[in-house]
C-alpha cells in the first residue's frame, strides 16, 4: 500500500477539481485584479463566483463582509489585534475571554495582548474536553471587548456549543469571534443560525489550496486592517489578491458543503471503525465522546507509549499521524491541549491524533488499525513505564 494520510487536521489534499479550476490563473489569466486593463478585469467575474460560493457556504448575507486573508492565522490576528486597536487601546474595554485549548495563533495573540496590558480569561475545558456556554456567561464583565472560542478543536475534534456561546455574547452585548478552521466541511456552519460576529477559516483545511483564508465580519461591524497598504478589499486588507487561491477556496467551499452528508456518514463510519479497532488495544483512552466530535477525528492515548515514538513508528510504515498541532511540533512541552484537558503528565505525552478526510478509504483504515496495533505492542514491549 502507498502512503496513508491520516493528518487531515494539519492540512488536506487539494481536491483534483479545485486544482483544475485553479490552473488557468498561473500562466493565462494571471492579471492583477486591481489593474485597469483586460488582464486585470477579465478575472473579476471569476472572483465574484468564488466569493458567492464563500457567502453561500457560510450562509452569509448581503452586507456581511468576507475578507480574503492569507490563512486563518492572519484572520485570527486581524480580529484580536483589531479589537485591541479599536476598543481596548481607546480605553473603552480591557478584557478578552477565550479558552485554554485555542490554536497557538489565538493563544499567542492573546499572550501578546496581555503583554500590552489586556486582561485575558482562559476558560478551561470540562471532562468532555468542552467549554460550556455558562462558563462564558460567567466570565463576561462590563469590560469584556471580545469572546473568542473555536468552533471545533483541532486536536480532539470536540465541537463547542458555538450557537449557545454566540447567543450568550449577543445577549450580553459582547462581540463574538469563532475560529471555524476545523468546522468547515465537517459540520454545518450557518451564520444565520449562529449569531457570530467574526469567523475565521483556512482554505487548505477543506481540500482547497494553502496560503488563502477568510475572515467573516458581520454586517455593520468594522475592524481596523492588520495589513495597511493598497486599496484592495476596500482598504480592509491590503495586498494583491491571490486570485488562484480565491478561486480554489471558493470551489473547495462549495464542494465541502456538497460533501457534508458524505463526510457525516461515510467519514464518520470509517473514523468509528478506526476508533473501535484501536479501542481493542489494552489500556488506551480516546479523548471525549464520539457524538461530541467532528466526524473525522480521534485522539487516542496509549498508556506507556510516547506519542512521538508511535508517530515515528507509524511513519516508517507509511502512515501519517500527529501528536497534535503541526504548528507546535517543534516544542518538547507536553501537548498543551491535552494538558488542559487534565490528563496526568504521564498521559499528556502519549496522545496521538488521527484525522480522516473524504479521500480516506476503507482499505487504508483496515491497514491503519493493524499497523497501529502492532506498533503499540512493539513500543510497549520496550517501554519502561508499562
Ligand atoms: N486554527 C485552528 C483551529 C487550526 O487547527 C489551525 C491549523 C489554524 C487555526 C491555523 O491555520 P493556518 O492555515 O493559518 O496555519 N491547525 C493545525 C493543526 O492542527 N495541525 O497543523 C496545523
XYZ file of C-alpha atoms and ligand atoms in Angstrom:
408
model
C 0.000 0.000 0.000
C 1.102 3.518 -0.797
C 1.417 6.121 1.958
C -1.664 6.689 4.115
C -2.527 10.193 5.140
C -4.311 10.448 8.481
C -3.331 14.004 9.360
C -6.139 15.913 7.695
C -6.480 18.349 10.605
C -2.997 19.636 9.718
C -3.784 20.009 6.037
C -5.710 18.216 3.313
C -5.100 17.055 -0.222
C -6.293 19.605 -2.778
C -9.399 18.211 -4.454
C -8.441 17.475 -8.108
C -11.437 19.582 -9.209
C -10.046 22.509 -7.225
C -6.608 22.046 -8.732
C -8.114 22.018 -12.198
C -10.150 25.155 -11.506
C -7.004 26.993 -10.362
C -4.912 26.002 -13.377
C -5.748 28.956 -15.709
C -4.601 31.556 -13.188
C -0.883 30.804 -13.309
C 0.010 31.363 -16.962
C -3.138 32.579 -18.742
C -5.438 34.604 -16.545
C -2.649 35.989 -14.388
C -3.670 39.655 -14.350
C -3.762 41.692 -11.167
C -7.481 42.267 -10.499
C -6.705 45.848 -9.491
C -5.235 46.645 -12.924
C -7.475 48.584 -15.271
C -6.625 46.638 -18.445
C -8.275 43.448 -19.641
C -5.733 41.174 -17.981
C -6.937 42.630 -14.713
C -10.638 42.961 -15.387
C -11.180 39.579 -17.027
C -10.775 37.794 -13.696
C -13.430 39.873 -11.930
C -16.330 37.531 -12.822
C -14.276 34.539 -11.625
C -13.617 36.258 -8.308
C -17.297 37.104 -7.969
C -18.267 33.455 -8.485
C -15.716 32.378 -5.878
C -16.904 34.993 -3.380
C -20.523 33.949 -3.928
C -19.522 30.384 -3.184
C -17.964 31.500 0.094
C -21.061 33.510 1.018
C -23.313 30.547 0.215
C -21.091 28.090 2.082
C -21.342 30.158 5.275
C -24.884 31.375 4.621
C -23.599 34.939 4.886
C -25.922 37.728 3.744
C -25.587 40.840 1.673
C -23.841 43.473 3.748
C -21.747 40.942 5.645
C -18.072 41.134 4.746
C -15.881 38.201 3.816
C -12.292 39.424 3.751
C -9.756 37.288 1.975
C -6.612 36.709 4.008
C -3.518 34.543 3.609
C -4.617 31.978 6.209
C -6.646 31.567 9.388
C -3.672 32.736 11.412
C -3.977 36.110 9.698
C -7.766 36.131 10.122
C -7.460 35.417 13.854
C -4.717 38.023 14.299
C -6.851 40.562 12.437
C -9.710 40.085 14.873
C -7.718 40.030 18.101
C -5.423 42.914 17.230
C -8.242 44.799 15.522
C -10.292 44.655 18.715
C -7.242 45.768 20.663
C -6.739 48.852 18.489
C -10.426 49.598 18.093
C -11.819 49.076 21.581
C -9.102 48.327 24.085
C -6.395 50.851 23.254
C -9.003 53.586 23.144
C -9.712 52.734 26.773
C -13.259 51.543 26.237
C -12.681 47.938 27.354
C -9.735 45.847 28.519
C -10.780 42.203 28.692
C -10.894 39.224 26.327
C -12.406 35.814 27.078
C -11.019 32.760 25.312
C -10.213 29.127 26.138
C -7.159 27.143 27.200
C -7.392 24.999 24.063
C -7.274 27.512 21.208
C -4.814 27.157 18.358
C -1.470 28.919 19.023
C -2.413 31.723 16.617
C -5.191 32.737 19.025
C -3.379 31.721 22.228
C -0.159 33.545 21.354
C -2.007 36.613 20.066
C -3.755 36.741 23.440
C -0.417 36.382 25.229
C 0.931 39.259 23.176
C -2.095 41.375 24.066
C -1.545 40.520 27.740
C 1.963 41.959 27.370
C 0.222 45.160 26.226
C -1.871 45.270 29.395
C -5.013 43.453 28.217
C -6.666 41.102 30.706
C -7.406 37.689 29.240
C -9.546 34.956 30.803
C -8.663 31.459 29.557
C -11.643 29.196 30.171
C -10.764 25.581 30.972
C -12.473 22.628 29.315
C -14.594 20.084 31.188
C -14.246 16.288 31.316
C -15.646 16.064 27.770
C -12.928 18.497 26.614
C -15.620 21.127 26.001
C -16.155 24.689 27.094
C -19.698 25.364 28.268
C -21.729 28.429 27.368
C -22.375 29.043 31.075
C -18.653 29.397 31.713
C -18.552 32.066 29.013
C -21.578 33.803 30.552
C -19.880 33.979 33.953
C -16.557 35.180 32.557
C -18.011 38.194 30.741
C -17.740 41.515 32.585
C -18.649 45.052 31.570
C -15.024 45.427 30.469
C -15.127 42.492 28.048
C -14.387 43.552 24.482
C -14.398 40.142 22.809
C -15.073 36.456 23.333
C -13.067 34.138 21.064
C -13.922 30.426 21.146
C -13.084 27.908 18.436
C -15.923 26.037 16.711
C -14.151 22.679 16.877
C -10.838 21.784 18.464
C -8.053 20.747 16.106
C -6.515 18.168 18.454
C -9.516 16.379 19.916
C -12.127 17.214 17.292
C -14.528 18.273 20.057
C -17.259 20.631 18.847
C -18.019 23.553 21.138
C -21.590 24.794 21.746
C -20.986 27.738 19.441
C -24.593 28.695 18.874
C -25.234 28.948 22.616
C -21.986 30.823 23.203
C -22.760 33.246 20.373
C -26.221 33.829 21.848
C -24.781 34.463 25.317
C -22.431 37.069 23.825
C -25.227 38.652 21.833
C -27.440 38.885 24.903
C -24.591 40.482 26.841
C -23.699 42.851 24.000
C -20.168 41.471 23.642
C -18.503 40.766 20.282
C -18.005 37.088 19.487
C -15.346 35.543 17.271
C -15.026 31.879 16.368
C -12.102 30.111 14.752
C -14.016 27.719 12.474
C -10.959 26.225 10.771
C -11.761 22.695 11.895
C -15.506 23.002 11.407
C -15.777 23.840 7.717
C -16.662 20.728 5.740
C -17.201 18.728 8.917
C -20.282 20.312 10.463
C -22.871 22.750 9.154
C -21.617 26.296 9.552
C -24.616 28.572 9.092
C -24.128 32.177 10.080
C -27.850 32.892 10.009
C -28.330 30.232 12.648
C -25.263 31.187 14.710
C -25.027 34.903 15.507
C -21.211 35.105 15.497
C -19.712 38.497 14.681
C -16.419 37.241 13.256
C -15.427 33.833 11.863
C -12.057 32.618 10.588
C -11.290 29.844 8.130
C -8.380 28.461 6.108
C -8.679 27.072 2.555
C -6.249 24.184 2.921
C -8.210 22.514 5.715
C -11.082 21.612 3.410
C -9.323 20.443 0.235
C -8.525 23.919 -1.009
C -5.074 25.427 -1.530
C -2.646 26.654 1.126
C -1.935 30.365 1.506
C -5.506 31.601 1.416
C -8.059 32.061 4.168
C -11.009 34.243 5.008
C -12.494 36.349 7.761
C -16.244 36.831 8.006
C -17.269 40.157 9.517
C -20.954 40.618 10.353
C -22.848 43.430 8.652
C -22.379 46.766 10.400
C -19.100 45.822 12.108
C -15.675 47.124 11.208
C -12.170 46.134 12.161
C -9.048 48.192 11.523
C -6.854 46.430 8.975
C -3.910 44.322 10.126
C -2.143 44.943 6.816
C -2.053 48.526 5.618
C -1.228 49.283 2.011
C -3.234 49.486 -1.193
C -6.961 49.755 -1.549
C -7.611 46.053 -2.102
C -10.672 44.704 -0.264
C -11.827 48.329 0.081
C -8.794 49.073 2.236
C -9.782 46.453 4.805
C -6.944 44.108 3.902
C -4.173 45.351 1.637
C -2.090 43.170 -0.676
C -2.577 41.837 -4.202
C -5.369 39.322 -4.310
C -4.426 35.651 -4.524
C -6.702 35.009 -7.497
C -5.914 31.323 -7.978
C -6.232 30.780 -4.237
C -9.570 32.555 -4.003
C -10.972 30.616 -6.973
C -9.705 27.382 -5.424
C -11.012 28.147 -1.943
C -14.406 29.167 -3.353
C -14.816 25.884 -5.169
C -13.457 23.943 -2.186
C -16.130 25.590 -0.022
C -18.872 24.578 -2.447
C -17.561 21.006 -2.576
C -17.303 20.944 1.223
C -20.988 21.879 1.506
C -21.934 19.351 -1.187
C -19.990 16.616 0.605
C -21.178 17.365 4.120
C -23.639 14.462 4.053
C -20.896 12.099 2.901
C -18.482 13.451 5.470
C -21.007 12.940 8.192
C -21.918 9.426 7.148
C -19.028 7.780 5.377
C -16.130 9.602 7.023
C -17.807 9.095 10.390
C -18.292 5.384 9.654
C -14.596 4.975 8.834
C -13.496 7.041 11.847
C -15.722 4.949 14.108
C -14.337 1.764 12.572
C -10.798 3.005 13.216
C -11.683 4.014 16.761
C -13.396 0.703 17.517
C -10.371 -1.116 16.118
C -7.920 0.841 18.254
C -10.066 0.533 21.373
C -9.397 -3.211 21.249
C -5.829 -2.440 22.325
C -5.470 -2.711 26.109
C -5.167 0.466 28.218
C -5.947 3.057 25.624
C -8.023 6.171 26.124
C -9.897 8.147 23.497
C -10.496 11.760 24.332
C -14.139 12.777 24.609
C -17.294 11.164 23.310
C -17.790 10.443 19.614
C -21.064 12.283 19.329
C -19.379 15.461 20.592
C -16.649 15.352 17.955
C -16.346 16.279 14.292
C -16.738 13.111 12.215
C -13.121 12.791 11.115
C -11.024 12.973 14.298
C -9.866 10.607 17.019
C -7.266 11.468 19.636
C -6.028 8.377 21.410
C -3.629 7.882 24.247
C -1.776 4.567 24.534
C -0.594 4.082 28.087
C 3.171 3.647 28.361
C 3.873 4.696 24.752
C 5.216 8.129 23.877
C 3.063 9.701 21.192
C 6.144 10.809 19.330
C 7.671 7.312 19.271
C 4.395 5.945 17.936
C 4.248 8.674 15.315
C 7.707 7.763 14.000
C 6.928 4.067 14.050
C 3.714 4.643 12.083
C 5.544 6.948 9.694
C 8.019 4.170 8.933
C 5.048 2.031 7.891
C 3.774 4.838 5.690
C 1.071 6.203 7.992
C 0.975 9.934 8.674
C -0.491 10.907 12.071
C 0.231 13.672 14.538
C 0.918 14.207 18.216
C -1.013 17.438 17.989
C -0.859 20.642 16.068
C 1.964 20.634 13.498
C 2.381 24.292 14.427
C 3.637 23.227 17.875
C 5.607 20.189 16.764
C 8.967 21.777 17.482
C 8.220 22.254 21.133
C 9.115 19.466 23.552
C 6.469 20.552 26.036
C 3.573 18.219 26.678
C 0.733 18.934 24.286
C -0.929 21.978 25.880
C -4.428 20.942 24.828
C -4.002 17.517 26.323
C -2.575 19.094 29.455
C -5.566 21.440 29.571
C -7.951 18.502 29.418
C -6.482 17.419 32.726
C -4.832 14.131 31.851
C -1.904 13.447 34.144
C 1.567 14.432 32.987
C 2.341 10.815 32.104
C -0.622 10.604 29.734
C -0.081 14.037 28.271
C 2.922 12.743 26.299
C 1.139 9.686 24.991
C -1.551 11.088 22.743
C -1.736 10.693 19.002
C -4.222 12.276 16.625
C -5.630 10.523 13.585
C -7.745 12.625 11.248
C -9.518 11.370 8.124
C -10.987 13.060 5.061
C -13.464 12.196 2.336
C -10.482 10.788 0.415
C -9.698 8.197 3.117
C -10.557 4.629 2.070
C -11.725 1.547 3.941
C -8.568 -0.288 2.905
C -6.455 2.439 4.470
C -8.384 2.219 7.722
C -8.000 -1.573 7.858
C -4.260 -1.208 7.305
C -4.026 1.593 9.890
C -5.749 -0.483 12.602
C -3.425 -3.408 12.019
C -0.276 -1.307 11.816
C -1.139 0.853 14.834
C -1.903 -2.209 16.959
C 1.417 -3.813 16.039
C 3.364 -0.598 16.625
C 1.740 -0.063 20.042
C 2.629 -3.641 21.031
C 6.202 -3.280 19.820
C 6.749 0.013 21.665
C 5.144 -1.275 24.840
C 7.466 -4.246 24.872
C 10.391 -1.810 25.294
C 8.542 0.739 27.449
C 9.922 1.443 30.929
C 6.572 2.866 32.076
C 4.275 -0.001 31.092
N -6.998 27.447 13.862
C -7.163 26.121 14.008
C -8.292 25.595 14.837
C -6.281 25.254 13.369
O -6.462 23.934 13.505
C -5.216 25.758 12.606
C -4.206 24.860 11.990
C -5.119 27.154 12.469
C -6.026 27.956 13.117
C -4.076 27.798 11.639
O -4.328 27.636 10.292
P -3.333 28.259 9.225
O -3.866 27.847 7.915
O -3.337 29.715 9.438
O -1.985 27.687 9.534
N -4.020 23.665 12.711
C -3.071 22.739 12.535
C -3.081 21.511 13.193
O -3.923 21.122 13.982
N -2.000 20.801 12.812
O -1.329 21.541 11.943
C -1.970 22.738 11.762
